[in-house]
CSV table of C-alpha atoms in Angstrom, one decimal:
chain,number,residue,atom,x,y,z
A,1,MET,CA,169.6,113.0,178.0
A,2,PRO,CA,168.0,111.0,175.2
A,3,SER,CA,168.1,112.4,171.7
A,4,ILE,CA,164.9,113.3,169.9
A,5,SER,CA,165.3,110.2,167.7
A,6,GLU,CA,165.6,108.0,170.8
A,7,GLU,CA,162.5,109.7,172.4
A,8,LEU,CA,160.5,109.2,169.1
A,9,GLU,CA,161.6,105.5,169.0
A,10,ALA,CA,160.5,104.9,172.6
A,11,ALA,CA,157.2,106.7,172.0
A,12,ALA,CA,156.6,104.7,168.8
A,13,LEU,CA,157.3,101.4,170.5
A,14,ALA,CA,154.8,102.2,173.2
A,15,LEU,CA,152.0,102.6,170.7
A,16,PRO,CA,149.5,99.8,170.1
A,17,ARG,CA,150.4,97.5,167.2
A,18,ALA,CA,147.9,98.9,164.7
A,19,GLU,CA,149.1,102.5,165.4
A,20,ARG,CA,152.8,101.4,164.9
A,21,ALA,CA,151.9,99.7,161.6
A,22,ARG,CA,150.2,102.9,160.4
A,23,TRP,CA,153.3,105.0,161.3
A,24,ILE,CA,155.5,102.4,159.5
A,25,ARG,CA,153.4,102.6,156.4
A,26,GLN,CA,153.6,106.4,156.4
A,27,LEU,CA,157.3,106.5,156.9
A,28,ILE,CA,157.9,104.0,154.1
A,29,VAL,CA,155.7,106.0,151.7
A,30,SER,CA,157.7,109.1,152.6
A,31,LEU,CA,160.9,107.4,151.6
A,32,ASP,CA,159.5,106.2,148.3
A,33,GLU,CA,158.3,109.8,147.6
A,34,GLU,CA,161.8,111.1,148.2
A,35,ASP,CA,163.2,108.6,145.8
A,36,ASP,CA,160.7,109.6,143.1
A,37,ILE,CA,161.5,113.3,143.5
A,38,GLU,CA,165.2,112.6,143.3
A,39,GLU,CA,164.8,110.4,140.2
A,40,ALA,CA,162.6,113.2,138.6
A,41,TRP,CA,165.4,115.8,139.2
A,42,HIS,CA,168.0,113.4,137.7
A,43,ASP,CA,165.8,113.0,134.6
A,44,GLU,CA,165.4,116.8,134.4
A,45,VAL,CA,169.1,117.4,134.6
A,46,ARG,CA,169.8,114.7,132.0
A,47,GLN,CA,167.3,116.3,129.6
A,48,ARG,CA,168.6,119.8,130.1
A,49,LEU,CA,172.2,118.6,129.5
A,50,GLU,CA,171.2,116.7,126.4
A,51,SER,CA,169.4,119.8,125.1
A,52,TYR,CA,172.5,121.9,125.7
A,53,HIS,CA,174.8,119.4,123.9
A,54,ARG,CA,172.4,119.3,120.9
A,55,GLY,CA,172.6,123.1,120.8
A,56,GLN,CA,168.9,123.5,121.7
A,57,ALA,CA,169.6,125.4,124.9
A,58,LYS,CA,172.1,127.9,126.0
A,59,LEU,CA,173.7,128.5,129.4
A,60,ILE,CA,173.0,131.8,131.2
A,61,ASP,CA,175.1,133.1,134.0
A,62,ALA,CA,173.4,132.8,137.3
A,63,ASP,CA,173.7,136.6,138.1
A,64,GLU,CA,172.2,137.4,134.7
A,65,ALA,CA,169.3,135.0,135.2
A,66,LEU,CA,168.6,136.3,138.7
A,67,SER,CA,168.8,139.9,137.4
A,68,ALA,CA,166.3,139.1,134.6
A,69,ALA,CA,164.0,137.3,137.0
A,70,ARG,CA,164.0,140.3,139.5
A,71,SER,CA,163.3,142.7,136.6
A,72,ARG,CA,160.3,140.6,135.5
A,73,LEU,CA,158.9,140.4,139.0
A,74,SER,CA,159.2,144.2,139.5
A,75,GLU,CA,157.2,145.0,136.4
């Protein structure tokens, strides 16, 4: 039994050339978006870590943060 990936590949290869090109473009764009999102999160982590090291931010225990968030949401 072919895998979903193999079925998708066979279906894609059966498409007309223009349709295959459109799918290829969409897939490539989706990869670029993932890279942009990952890079943005790395930047955010770097900035937060730098703020912590400069004494401009403090760490909060996860349980404490979740408890505070739940409290605010229930108000």
